[in-house]
Amino acid sequence: MGIKTALPKTELYLYTAVLSLALLWAGSWIIEASSENVNRKAFRENVKPGWHYFGRKMDVSDFEWVMWFTTFRNHILFALSGHVIFAKICSMLSPKNRSLIYMLYGSLAVLITMGWTYITLILSHCIILYSVALVKRKWLCFVAGLTSLATFKMEPFNTWQEGFATGSFDLQDVLFYGGCGFSIMRCMSFALENCEKKDGNYSFLDLIKYNFYLPFFFFGPVMTFDRFHEQVSPSSLWNQMWNITIHALVHLGAILVVDVFFHFLYILTIPNDLKLLKQLSDWSLAGLAYSNLVYDWVKSAVLFGVINTVSRLDHLDPPQPPKCITMLYVFAETHFDRGINDWLCKYVYDYIGENHDAIFKELLATICTFAVTTLWLGPCELVYIWSFFNCFGLNFELWVAKLFSLPPFSTIERNLMSEAMSRRIRGLFNAVNFWQIVLYNVLALNSLDFAQLVTKRLLLKGFPLSTLSVLFVTYCGVQLIKERERKQSSLYEKMSKQ
């Protein structure tokens, strides 16, 4: 109730003004903290020379971003450009064999980069999981797949297998664990889809074509086997160069914007300095926590976007970027990797939870989902805490929704409230939920100490002024998100009627 109801325009204008001023104010505090403390001893390791002509230093705390767009930029561009050129020429000469050509180039690139022993290791896991897939028992596929994944996430098996990667270079660990982890998830997808195949089995060559597609091999995203197998076939060729070009330009623009921000907002370095954090205002801490989640979303969208642009040139429709944290106010839509999220929803969460309206089924589905996620991320204390709170948040949403759907709450909402008032009250609950999402996830992106400090300042020391003012600003943002969703829903309904 209330989601299709528009609020008065003056009210929405007020929300826009409040949100804009609050973001500018919090941003100014962070810029000031970054500029005044740039020479702190704690900053020396992660703040390096940047724009020499403007006298600005750059935040280089994020290894992934620096790896992609500074340190190993040329190597990654060379490999992806080689794939595009080689694959495009060969697929034009023999379009029926383009999936085989992609596999050959990908295998060759992995072989040159990581060595033949690494290829042998990957193939051995593929052979084991393919053999299990032939049995066509889903539970057995899960047991075998998760066991294989655990061997790369837990000692002493991961150290032993790491010895199969020959050579020594800075990117080796990232490529090793990225390639192995994503390979296991792809093999599990293949095995589970083979269980659904009624007539016969997919071939081992189908699995190798799927796994050694180079753009997805080391860094993802995970594209489920059924989608990849369908789209890589010759009959699925499509051409939308204009959209691909627009996507590429958007990602380039995002890279430039992030580069500018890293020279003025040291949002990744400041949370590591607890002494400085204690000196900052409550608004600065709230802005830091929020901006860290926004940055992680931008990073995921850009990194996957670069890979997805290459895959679109190969006529694939890869997983979409994750939904922006600014647009989120429910746990059910919270994720930073759309590929892994789609994988988990398809094979675990939706499979067990079905329609997600039964409390005990939902509890079991979320526990299983976050158990697999914990193994995927690598079991450790921080991941356990993150999984517990997000699992709780997802279930708590369902419990609250169930409670308020029962009398007398449902009767009061239906008979005594206008739809506009219902939307406002729901927005209050959504604002609280938004900060639960921020606090539960910022501990995984930064540190447990930073998350605890932000929580204490906003809920205890800052109460009531900071707490209520931050929640009001968040409420304004939630109502603007709801208004956007209302317009999109209305537009969709009009289009569907035509």
Short mmCIF file of C-alpha atoms in Angstrom, two decimals:
data_model
loop_
_atom_site.label_atom_id
_atom_site.label_comp_id
_atom_site.label_asym_id
_atom_site.label_seq_id
_atom_site.Cartn_x
_atom_site.Cartn_y
_atom_site.Cartn_z
CA MET A 1 0.00 0.00 0.00
CA GLY A 2 1.27 3.48 -0.82
CA ILE A 3 3.98 2.57 -3.33
CA LYS A 4 1.83 3.77 -6.25
CA THR A 5 0.86 6.96 -4.47
CA ALA A 6 2.59 10.22 -5.36
CA LEU A 7 3.53 12.68 -2.64
CA PRO A 8 3.02 16.45 -3.10
CA LYS A 9 5.67 18.02 -5.32
CA THR A 10 6.59 20.61 -2.70
CA GLU A 11 7.29 17.79 -0.23
CA LEU A 12 9.53 16.03 -2.75
CA TYR A 13 11.35 19.31 -3.50
CA LEU A 14 11.98 19.69 0.24
CA TYR A 15 13.38 16.15 0.44
CA THR A 16 15.66 16.86 -2.54
CA ALA A 17 16.97 20.08 -0.99
CA VAL A 18 17.60 18.45 2.43
CA LEU A 19 19.39 15.45 0.91
CA SER A 20 21.54 17.59 -1.41
CA LEU A 21 22.62 19.97 1.36
CA ALA A 22 23.37 17.10 3.74
CA LEU A 23 25.56 15.30 1.17
CA LEU A 24 27.43 18.50 0.37
CA TRP A 25 27.94 19.23 4.04
CA ALA A 26 29.22 15.73 4.84
CA GLY A 27 31.42 15.82 1.71
CA SER A 28 32.96 19.14 2.76
CA TRP A 29 33.90 17.65 6.15
CA ILE A 30 35.61 14.70 4.45
CA ILE A 31 37.47 16.97 2.00
CA GLU A 32 38.65 19.13 4.89
CA ALA A 33 39.79 16.07 6.88
CA SER A 34 41.62 14.73 3.81
CA SER A 35 43.43 18.01 3.06
CA GLU A 36 44.42 18.87 6.64
CA ASN A 37 45.76 15.40 7.47
CA VAL A 38 47.45 14.45 4.21
CA ASN A 39 50.90 14.45 5.85
CA ARG A 40 49.93 12.29 8.83
CA LYS A 41 52.22 9.35 9.51
CA ALA A 42 49.29 6.93 9.17
CA PHE A 43 48.64 8.25 5.63
CA ARG A 44 52.14 7.74 4.21
CA GLU A 45 51.63 4.14 3.12
CA ASN A 46 48.33 4.66 1.30
CA VAL A 47 48.49 8.27 0.08
CA LYS A 48 50.99 8.60 -2.75
CA PRO A 49 51.95 11.38 -5.19
CA GLY A 50 49.17 11.96 -7.69
CA TRP A 51 48.48 15.10 -9.73
CA HIS A 52 51.88 16.79 -9.57
CA TYR A 53 50.76 19.99 -11.30
CA PHE A 54 47.90 20.53 -8.83
CA GLY A 55 49.88 19.42 -5.80
CA ARG A 56 47.37 16.71 -4.95
CA LYS A 57 48.17 13.29 -3.54
CA MET A 58 46.10 10.20 -4.34
CA ASP A 59 44.47 7.56 -2.14
CA VAL A 60 45.88 4.20 -3.32
CA SER A 61 44.46 1.99 -0.55
CA ASP A 62 42.39 -0.18 -2.86
CA PHE A 63 44.67 -2.81 -4.40
CA GLU A 64 42.07 -3.94 -6.94
CA TRP A 65 41.53 -0.45 -8.37
CA VAL A 66 45.25 0.32 -8.51
CA MET A 67 45.90 -3.07 -10.11
CA TRP A 68 43.35 -2.55 -12.85
CA PHE A 69 43.95 1.07 -13.72
CA THR A 70 47.57 1.75 -12.75
CA THR A 71 49.98 -1.10 -12.02
CA PHE A 72 48.76 -3.82 -14.39
CA ARG A 73 46.56 -1.72 -16.66
CA ASN A 74 48.63 -2.38 -19.78
CA HIS A 75 48.84 -6.13 -19.16
CA ILE A 76 45.08 -6.48 -18.66
CA LEU A 77 44.29 -4.28 -21.67
CA PHE A 78 46.72 -6.29 -23.80
CA ALA A 79 45.09 -9.61 -22.87
CA LEU A 80 41.52 -8.36 -23.38
CA SER A 81 42.40 -6.53 -26.62
CA GLY A 82 44.07 -9.67 -27.93
CA HIS A 83 40.92 -11.63 -27.15
CA VAL A 84 38.72 -9.12 -28.96
CA ILE A 85 40.92 -8.98 -32.08
CA PHE A 86 41.72 -12.68 -32.29
CA ALA A 87 38.18 -13.80 -31.45
CA LYS A 88 36.55 -11.34 -33.82
CA ILE A 89 38.73 -12.28 -36.80
CA CYS A 90 38.40 -16.02 -36.22
CA SER A 91 34.67 -15.90 -35.49
CA MET A 92 34.12 -13.96 -38.73
CA LEU A 93 35.98 -16.68 -40.61
CA SER A 94 34.19 -19.51 -38.80
CA PRO A 95 31.14 -18.27 -36.84
CA LYS A 96 29.97 -21.83 -36.09
CA ASN A 97 33.16 -22.51 -34.15
CA ARG A 98 33.44 -19.22 -32.28
CA SER A 99 32.91 -20.82 -28.83
CA LEU A 100 35.76 -23.22 -29.58
CA ILE A 101 37.95 -20.29 -30.71
CA TYR A 102 37.20 -18.38 -27.49
CA MET A 103 38.19 -21.47 -25.51
CA LEU A 104 41.46 -21.98 -27.39
CA TYR A 105 42.53 -18.35 -26.94
CA GLY A 106 41.53 -18.36 -23.28
CA SER A 107 43.39 -21.60 -22.57
CA LEU A 108 46.49 -20.29 -24.34
CA ALA A 109 46.40 -17.02 -22.38
CA VAL A 110 46.01 -18.86 -19.06
CA LEU A 111 48.81 -21.27 -20.02
CA ILE A 112 51.23 -18.46 -20.88
CA THR A 113 50.32 -16.46 -17.77
CA MET A 114 50.15 -19.17 -15.10
CA GLY A 115 51.97 -22.22 -16.53
CA TRP A 116 50.96 -25.73 -17.56
CA THR A 117 50.79 -27.04 -13.95
CA TYR A 118 48.07 -24.47 -13.17
CA ILE A 119 46.11 -25.54 -16.24
CA THR A 120 46.47 -29.15 -15.10
CA LEU A 121 45.13 -28.24 -11.65
CA ILE A 122 42.08 -26.49 -13.12
CA LEU A 123 41.42 -29.37 -15.52
CA SER A 124 41.64 -31.92 -12.71
CA HIS A 125 38.87 -30.12 -10.81
CA CYS A 126 36.84 -29.84 -14.02
CA ILE A 127 37.18 -33.59 -14.65
CA ILE A 128 36.12 -34.47 -11.09
CA LEU A 129 33.07 -32.22 -11.17
CA TYR A 130 32.14 -33.34 -14.69
CA SER A 131 32.24 -36.96 -13.53
CA VAL A 132 29.94 -36.08 -10.62
CA ALA A 133 27.62 -34.20 -13.02
CA LEU A 134 27.03 -37.41 -15.00
CA VAL A 135 25.38 -38.97 -11.93
CA LYS A 136 22.68 -36.26 -12.12
CA ARG A 137 22.20 -35.87 -8.36
CA LYS A 138 22.05 -32.25 -7.25
CA TRP A 139 23.05 -32.91 -3.66
CA LEU A 140 26.12 -34.80 -4.85
CA CYS A 141 27.03 -31.93 -7.19
CA PHE A 142 26.80 -29.49 -4.28
CA VAL A 143 28.90 -31.68 -1.99
CA ALA A 144 31.61 -32.18 -4.63
CA GLY A 145 31.58 -28.54 -5.74
CA LEU A 146 31.68 -27.03 -2.25
CA THR A 147 34.41 -29.48 -1.24
CA SER A 148 36.47 -28.39 -4.25
CA LEU A 149 35.87 -24.74 -3.38
CA ALA A 150 36.88 -25.38 0.24
CA THR A 151 40.25 -26.74 -0.90
CA PHE A 152 41.07 -23.24 -2.25
CA LYS A 153 39.76 -21.40 0.82
CA MET A 154 41.11 -23.41 3.73
CA GLU A 155 44.51 -24.55 4.97
CA PRO A 156 46.49 -26.67 4.26
CA PHE A 157 44.87 -27.49 0.92
CA ASN A 158 45.07 -23.97 -0.55
CA THR A 159 48.79 -23.62 0.18
CA TRP A 160 49.52 -27.02 -1.36
CA GLN A 161 47.55 -26.21 -4.52
CA GLU A 162 49.10 -22.76 -4.80
CA GLY A 163 52.38 -24.53 -5.48
CA PHE A 164 51.00 -25.57 -8.87
CA ALA A 165 51.29 -21.97 -10.10
CA THR A 166 54.76 -21.55 -11.60
CA GLY A 167 56.69 -18.30 -11.65
CA SER A 168 56.59 -15.35 -9.28
CA PHE A 169 54.97 -11.98 -10.02
CA ASP A 170 52.88 -9.48 -8.08
CA LEU A 171 49.56 -10.48 -9.61
CA GLN A 172 50.03 -14.25 -9.22
CA ASP A 173 47.99 -14.71 -6.02
CA VAL A 174 45.08 -12.69 -7.37
CA LEU A 175 45.02 -14.60 -10.67
CA PHE A 176 45.47 -17.97 -8.96
CA TYR A 177 42.62 -17.68 -6.47
CA GLY A 178 40.39 -15.72 -8.85
CA GLY A 179 40.74 -18.27 -11.64
CA CYS A 180 40.32 -21.27 -9.32
CA GLY A 181 37.36 -19.84 -7.37
CA PHE A 182 35.39 -18.76 -10.43
CA SER A 183 36.22 -22.06 -12.18
CA ILE A 184 34.66 -24.06 -9.34
CA MET A 185 31.50 -21.90 -9.38
CA ARG A 186 31.23 -22.36 -13.15
CA CYS A 187 31.75 -26.12 -12.85
CA MET A 188 29.02 -26.29 -10.20
CA SER A 189 26.67 -24.36 -12.47
CA PHE A 190 27.46 -26.77 -15.30
CA ALA A 191 26.86 -29.81 -13.07
CA LEU A 192 23.54 -28.47 -11.74
CA GLU A 193 22.32 -27.57 -15.23
CA ASN A 194 23.30 -31.03 -16.44
CA CYS A 195 21.04 -32.46 -13.72
CA GLU A 196 18.15 -30.52 -15.30
CA LYS A 197 18.92 -31.82 -18.81
CA LYS A 198 16.36 -34.52 -19.57
CA ASP A 199 17.95 -36.03 -22.67
CA GLY A 200 21.56 -37.15 -22.29
CA ASN A 201 24.39 -35.03 -20.92
CA TYR A 202 26.38 -32.00 -21.93
CA SER A 203 29.85 -32.87 -23.20
CA PHE A 204 33.13 -32.22 -21.41
CA LEU A 205 34.03 -29.90 -24.29
CA ASP A 206 30.96 -27.79 -23.39
CA LEU A 207 32.34 -27.39 -19.88
CA ILE A 208 35.82 -26.43 -21.11
CA LYS A 209 34.39 -23.88 -23.56
CA TYR A 210 32.36 -22.39 -20.72
CA ASN A 211 35.16 -22.31 -18.17
CA PHE A 212 38.03 -21.01 -20.32
CA TYR A 213 36.24 -18.01 -21.80
CA LEU A 214 39.02 -15.51 -20.99
CA PRO A 215 37.09 -12.31 -20.10
CA PHE A 216 35.28 -14.17 -17.28
CA PHE A 217 38.05 -16.58 -16.26
CA PHE A 218 40.11 -14.67 -13.67
CA PHE A 219 37.84 -11.86 -12.48
CA GLY A 220 34.28 -12.97 -13.25
CA PRO A 221 31.45 -12.24 -13.30
CA VAL A 222 29.91 -15.69 -13.07
CA MET A 223 27.46 -16.33 -15.89
CA THR A 224 25.37 -19.45 -15.31
CA PHE A 225 25.98 -22.25 -17.79
CA ASP A 226 22.47 -22.29 -19.27
CA ARG A 227 22.72 -18.63 -20.27
CA PHE A 228 26.26 -18.93 -21.61
CA HIS A 229 25.51 -22.09 -23.59
CA GLU A 230 22.47 -20.52 -25.19
CA GLN A 231 24.08 -17.18 -26.04
CA VAL A 232 27.39 -18.50 -27.35
CA SER A 233 25.63 -20.59 -29.99
CA PRO A 234 25.70 -19.20 -33.57
CA SER A 235 21.93 -18.63 -33.61
CA SER A 236 22.18 -16.06 -30.83
CA LEU A 237 24.30 -13.52 -32.73
CA TRP A 238 23.13 -9.96 -32.24
CA ASN A 239 24.62 -6.57 -32.83
CA GLN A 240 24.15 -3.41 -30.78
CA MET A 241 27.40 -1.50 -31.21
CA TRP A 242 25.77 1.77 -30.25
CA ASN A 243 24.79 0.44 -26.79
CA ILE A 244 28.22 -1.15 -26.33
CA THR A 245 29.90 2.16 -27.16
CA ILE A 246 27.67 4.04 -24.70
CA HIS A 247 28.46 1.50 -21.96
CA ALA A 248 32.19 1.83 -22.66
CA LEU A 249 32.05 5.65 -22.48
CA VAL A 250 30.03 5.56 -19.24
CA HIS A 251 32.62 3.28 -17.64
CA LEU A 252 35.45 5.50 -18.86
CA GLY A 253 33.69 8.51 -17.35
CA ALA A 254 33.24 6.63 -14.06
CA ILE A 255 36.97 5.79 -13.98
CA LEU A 256 37.84 9.48 -14.42
CA VAL A 257 35.36 10.54 -11.71
CA VAL A 258 36.79 8.01 -9.23
CA ASP A 259 40.30 9.23 -10.06
CA VAL A 260 39.26 12.81 -9.25
CA PHE A 261 37.62 11.70 -6.00
CA PHE A 262 40.71 9.78 -4.90
CA HIS A 263 42.70 13.04 -5.12
CA PHE A 264 40.32 14.97 -2.87
CA LEU A 265 38.50 12.41 -0.69
CA TYR A 266 40.69 9.88 1.11
CA ILE A 267 37.66 7.79 2.03
CA LEU A 268 39.60 4.51 2.10
CA THR A 269 42.62 5.69 4.08
CA ILE A 270 40.84 7.73 6.78
CA PRO A 271 38.90 4.74 8.25
CA ASN A 272 42.24 3.02 8.96
CA ASP A 273 43.33 5.85 11.31
CA LEU A 274 41.28 5.41 14.50
CA LYS A 275 42.88 8.41 16.20
CA LEU A 276 41.75 10.69 13.39
CA LEU A 277 38.30 9.09 13.27
CA LYS A 278 37.67 9.94 16.91
CA GLN A 279 38.30 13.62 16.11
CA LEU A 280 35.80 13.75 13.24
CA SER A 281 32.18 14.83 13.56
CA ASP A 282 29.28 12.39 13.55
CA TRP A 283 28.30 13.64 10.09
CA SER A 284 31.79 12.95 8.77
CA LEU A 285 31.67 9.37 10.06
CA ALA A 286 28.23 8.82 8.57
CA GLY A 287 29.44 10.25 5.26
CA LEU A 288 32.54 8.04 5.33
CA ALA A 289 30.53 4.89 5.95
CA TYR A 290 28.05 5.74 3.20
CA SER A 291 30.74 6.81 0.70
CA ASN A 292 32.70 3.59 1.25
CA LEU A 293 29.70 1.51 0.19
CA VAL A 294 29.02 3.80 -2.78
CA TYR A 295 32.64 3.49 -3.87
CA ASP A 296 32.56 -0.31 -3.61
CA TRP A 297 29.46 -0.33 -5.80
CA VAL A 298 31.13 1.97 -8.35
CA LYS A 299 34.23 -0.23 -8.34
CA SER A 300 32.18 -3.38 -8.92
CA ALA A 301 30.15 -1.72 -11.65
CA VAL A 302 33.27 -0.44 -13.44
CA LEU A 303 35.42 -3.57 -13.13
CA PHE A 304 32.63 -5.87 -14.24
CA GLY A 305 31.57 -3.25 -16.77
CA VAL A 306 34.95 -3.36 -18.53
CA ILE A 307 34.75 -7.16 -18.78
CA ASN A 308 31.09 -7.04 -19.78
CA THR A 309 31.89 -4.61 -22.59
CA VAL A 310 34.32 -7.16 -24.03
CA SER A 311 31.80 -9.99 -23.65
CA ARG A 312 29.12 -7.91 -25.39
CA LEU A 313 31.46 -7.64 -28.37
CA ASP A 314 31.31 -11.45 -28.36
CA HIS A 315 27.50 -11.24 -28.58
CA LEU A 316 26.90 -12.26 -24.96
CA ASP A 317 24.49 -10.67 -22.52
CA PRO A 318 26.47 -10.75 -19.23
CA PRO A 319 25.09 -10.17 -15.71
CA GLN A 320 24.04 -6.58 -15.11
CA PRO A 321 25.95 -4.29 -12.72
CA PRO A 322 24.86 -4.45 -9.06
CA LYS A 323 22.11 -2.13 -7.90
CA CYS A 324 23.52 1.10 -6.50
CA ILE A 325 23.64 1.24 -2.69
CA THR A 326 21.94 4.65 -2.91
CA MET A 327 18.90 2.91 -4.41
CA LEU A 328 18.71 0.22 -1.71
CA TYR A 329 16.59 0.13 1.41
CA VAL A 330 15.87 -3.62 1.65
CA PHE A 331 18.30 -6.49 2.30
CA ALA A 332 16.68 -8.64 -0.38
CA GLU A 333 18.21 -6.46 -3.13
CA THR A 334 21.62 -5.91 -1.52
CA HIS A 335 24.61 -7.35 -3.40
CA PHE A 336 27.88 -6.15 -4.91
CA ASP A 337 28.40 -8.93 -7.48
CA ARG A 338 25.39 -9.56 -9.69
CA GLY A 339 26.91 -12.75 -11.15
CA ILE A 340 27.43 -14.45 -7.77
CA ASN A 341 24.07 -13.11 -6.61
CA ASP A 342 22.30 -14.63 -9.64
CA TRP A 343 24.15 -17.91 -9.07
CA LEU A 344 23.16 -18.06 -5.40
CA CYS A 345 19.54 -17.10 -6.09
CA LYS A 346 19.12 -19.66 -8.87
CA TYR A 347 20.73 -22.66 -7.21
CA VAL A 348 20.30 -22.01 -3.47
CA TYR A 349 18.08 -19.15 -2.30
CA ASP A 350 15.16 -19.46 -4.72
CA TYR A 351 15.47 -23.25 -4.92
CA ILE A 352 15.03 -23.68 -1.16
CA GLY A 353 12.95 -20.60 -0.34
CA GLU A 354 10.61 -20.98 -3.34
CA ASN A 355 8.19 -18.02 -3.11
CA HIS A 356 9.88 -16.59 0.05
CA ASP A 357 6.74 -16.13 2.12
CA ALA A 358 7.19 -19.06 4.55
CA ILE A 359 9.25 -18.04 7.59
CA PHE A 360 11.03 -21.34 8.20
CA LYS A 361 11.76 -22.00 4.53
CA GLU A 362 13.13 -18.48 4.21
CA LEU A 363 15.29 -18.98 7.29
CA LEU A 364 16.70 -22.21 5.88
CA ALA A 365 17.23 -20.61 2.45
CA THR A 366 19.11 -17.63 3.86
CA ILE A 367 21.27 -19.76 6.16
CA CYS A 368 22.28 -22.01 3.26
CA THR A 369 22.86 -19.01 0.98
CA PHE A 370 25.13 -17.22 3.43
CA ALA A 371 26.91 -20.48 4.29
CA VAL A 372 27.90 -20.82 0.63
CA THR A 373 28.75 -17.10 0.49
CA THR A 374 30.98 -17.45 3.55
CA LEU A 375 32.88 -20.27 1.87
CA TRP A 376 33.15 -18.24 -1.34
CA LEU A 377 34.56 -15.18 0.46
CA GLY A 378 36.88 -17.27 2.62
CA PRO A 379 35.98 -18.33 6.18
CA CYS A 380 37.30 -15.93 8.83
CA GLU A 381 35.95 -14.04 11.82
CA LEU A 382 35.03 -10.90 9.87
CA VAL A 383 33.17 -12.89 7.20
CA TYR A 384 31.30 -14.85 9.89
CA ILE A 385 30.12 -11.61 11.51
CA TRP A 386 29.16 -10.11 8.13
CA SER A 387 27.22 -13.24 7.13
CA PHE A 388 25.40 -13.45 10.46
CA PHE A 389 24.17 -9.86 10.42
CA ASN A 390 23.12 -9.89 6.76
CA CYS A 391 21.35 -13.22 7.23
CA PHE A 392 19.57 -11.77 10.25
CA GLY A 393 18.67 -8.60 8.34
CA LEU A 394 17.15 -10.53 5.46
CA ASN A 395 15.02 -12.64 7.80
CA PHE A 396 14.09 -9.71 10.03
CA GLU A 397 12.60 -7.97 6.99
CA LEU A 398 10.31 -10.94 6.40
CA TRP A 399 9.35 -11.16 10.08
CA VAL A 400 8.42 -7.48 10.23
CA ALA A 401 6.50 -7.71 6.93
CA LYS A 402 4.59 -10.75 8.25
CA LEU A 403 3.83 -9.02 11.55
CA PHE A 404 2.45 -5.86 9.95
CA SER A 405 0.37 -7.86 7.47
CA LEU A 406 -1.66 -9.23 10.40
CA PRO A 407 -4.46 -7.49 12.32
CA PRO A 408 -4.59 -4.99 13.93
CA PHE A 409 -1.72 -3.41 11.96
CA SER A 410 -3.13 -4.29 8.53
CA THR A 411 -6.58 -3.06 9.57
CA ILE A 412 -5.22 0.26 10.82
CA GLU A 413 -3.22 0.80 7.63
CA ARG A 414 -6.12 -0.13 5.37
CA ASN A 415 -8.92 1.74 7.14
CA LEU A 416 -7.36 4.61 9.09
CA MET A 417 -4.46 5.74 6.91
CA SER A 418 -4.28 7.44 3.56
CA GLU A 419 -1.97 5.85 1.02
CA ALA A 420 0.37 8.85 1.22
CA MET A 421 0.65 8.49 5.01
CA SER A 422 1.26 4.75 4.62
CA ARG A 423 4.13 5.53 2.26
CA ARG A 424 5.60 8.00 4.76
CA ILE A 425 5.46 5.55 7.66
CA ARG A 426 6.98 2.78 5.55
CA GLY A 427 9.70 5.24 4.57
CA LEU A 428 10.63 5.66 8.25
CA PHE A 429 11.15 1.91 8.65
CA ASN A 430 13.07 1.82 5.36
CA ALA A 431 15.39 4.59 6.59
CA VAL A 432 16.31 2.53 9.65
CA ASN A 433 16.78 -0.50 7.41
CA PHE A 434 19.07 1.49 5.10
CA TRP A 435 21.50 2.19 7.92
CA GLN A 436 21.39 -1.44 8.99
CA ILE A 437 22.53 -2.33 5.46
CA VAL A 438 25.30 0.30 5.62
CA LEU A 439 26.60 -0.74 9.04
CA TYR A 440 26.36 -4.49 8.38
CA ASN A 441 28.32 -4.19 5.15
CA VAL A 442 30.86 -1.51 6.00
CA LEU A 443 32.52 -3.86 8.50
CA ALA A 444 33.42 -6.20 5.61
CA LEU A 445 34.64 -3.35 3.38
CA ASN A 446 36.74 -1.57 6.03
CA SER A 447 37.15 -3.02 9.49
CA LEU A 448 35.20 -4.12 12.51
CA ASP A 449 36.69 -1.24 14.54
CA PHE A 450 35.44 1.35 12.05
CA ALA A 451 31.95 -0.18 11.98
CA GLN A 452 31.80 -0.24 15.80
CA LEU A 453 32.95 3.39 16.04
CA VAL A 454 30.33 4.60 13.53
CA THR A 455 27.60 2.62 15.32
CA LYS A 456 28.51 4.00 18.76
CA ARG A 457 28.71 7.59 17.50
CA LEU A 458 25.41 7.48 15.61
CA LEU A 459 23.34 5.44 18.07
CA LEU A 460 24.82 6.22 21.50
CA LYS A 461 27.03 9.29 21.75
CA GLY A 462 25.23 11.14 18.98
CA PHE A 463 21.73 10.43 20.29
CA PRO A 464 19.34 12.12 19.84
CA LEU A 465 20.55 14.98 17.60
CA SER A 466 22.91 13.13 15.25
CA THR A 467 20.82 9.96 15.22
CA LEU A 468 17.54 11.65 14.32
CA SER A 469 19.08 14.12 11.84
CA VAL A 470 20.89 11.32 9.94
CA LEU A 471 17.71 9.23 9.90
CA PHE A 472 15.69 12.21 8.62
CA VAL A 473 18.14 12.81 5.78
CA THR A 474 18.01 9.08 4.99
CA TYR A 475 14.20 9.21 5.08
CA CYS A 476 14.31 12.01 2.49
CA GLY A 477 16.53 9.86 0.28
CA VAL A 478 14.25 6.84 0.65
CA GLN A 479 11.20 8.85 -0.39
CA LEU A 480 13.03 10.08 -3.50
CA ILE A 481 13.94 6.47 -4.33
CA LYS A 482 10.32 5.43 -3.87
CA GLU A 483 9.22 8.26 -6.15
CA ARG A 484 11.62 7.04 -8.82
CA GLU A 485 10.32 3.49 -8.43
CA ARG A 486 6.73 4.76 -8.64
CA LYS A 487 7.42 6.54 -11.93
CA GLN A 488 9.20 3.50 -13.37
CA SER A 489 6.31 1.25 -12.34
CA SER A 490 3.78 3.63 -13.86
CA LEU A 491 5.75 3.82 -17.11
CA TYR A 492 6.06 0.02 -17.26
CA GLU A 493 2.31 -0.38 -16.78
CA LYS A 494 1.59 2.07 -19.59
CA MET A 495 3.98 0.26 -21.94
CA SER A 496 2.52 -3.15 -21.08
CA LYS A 497 -1.00 -1.95 -21.89
CA GLN A 498 0.01 -0.72 -25.34
#
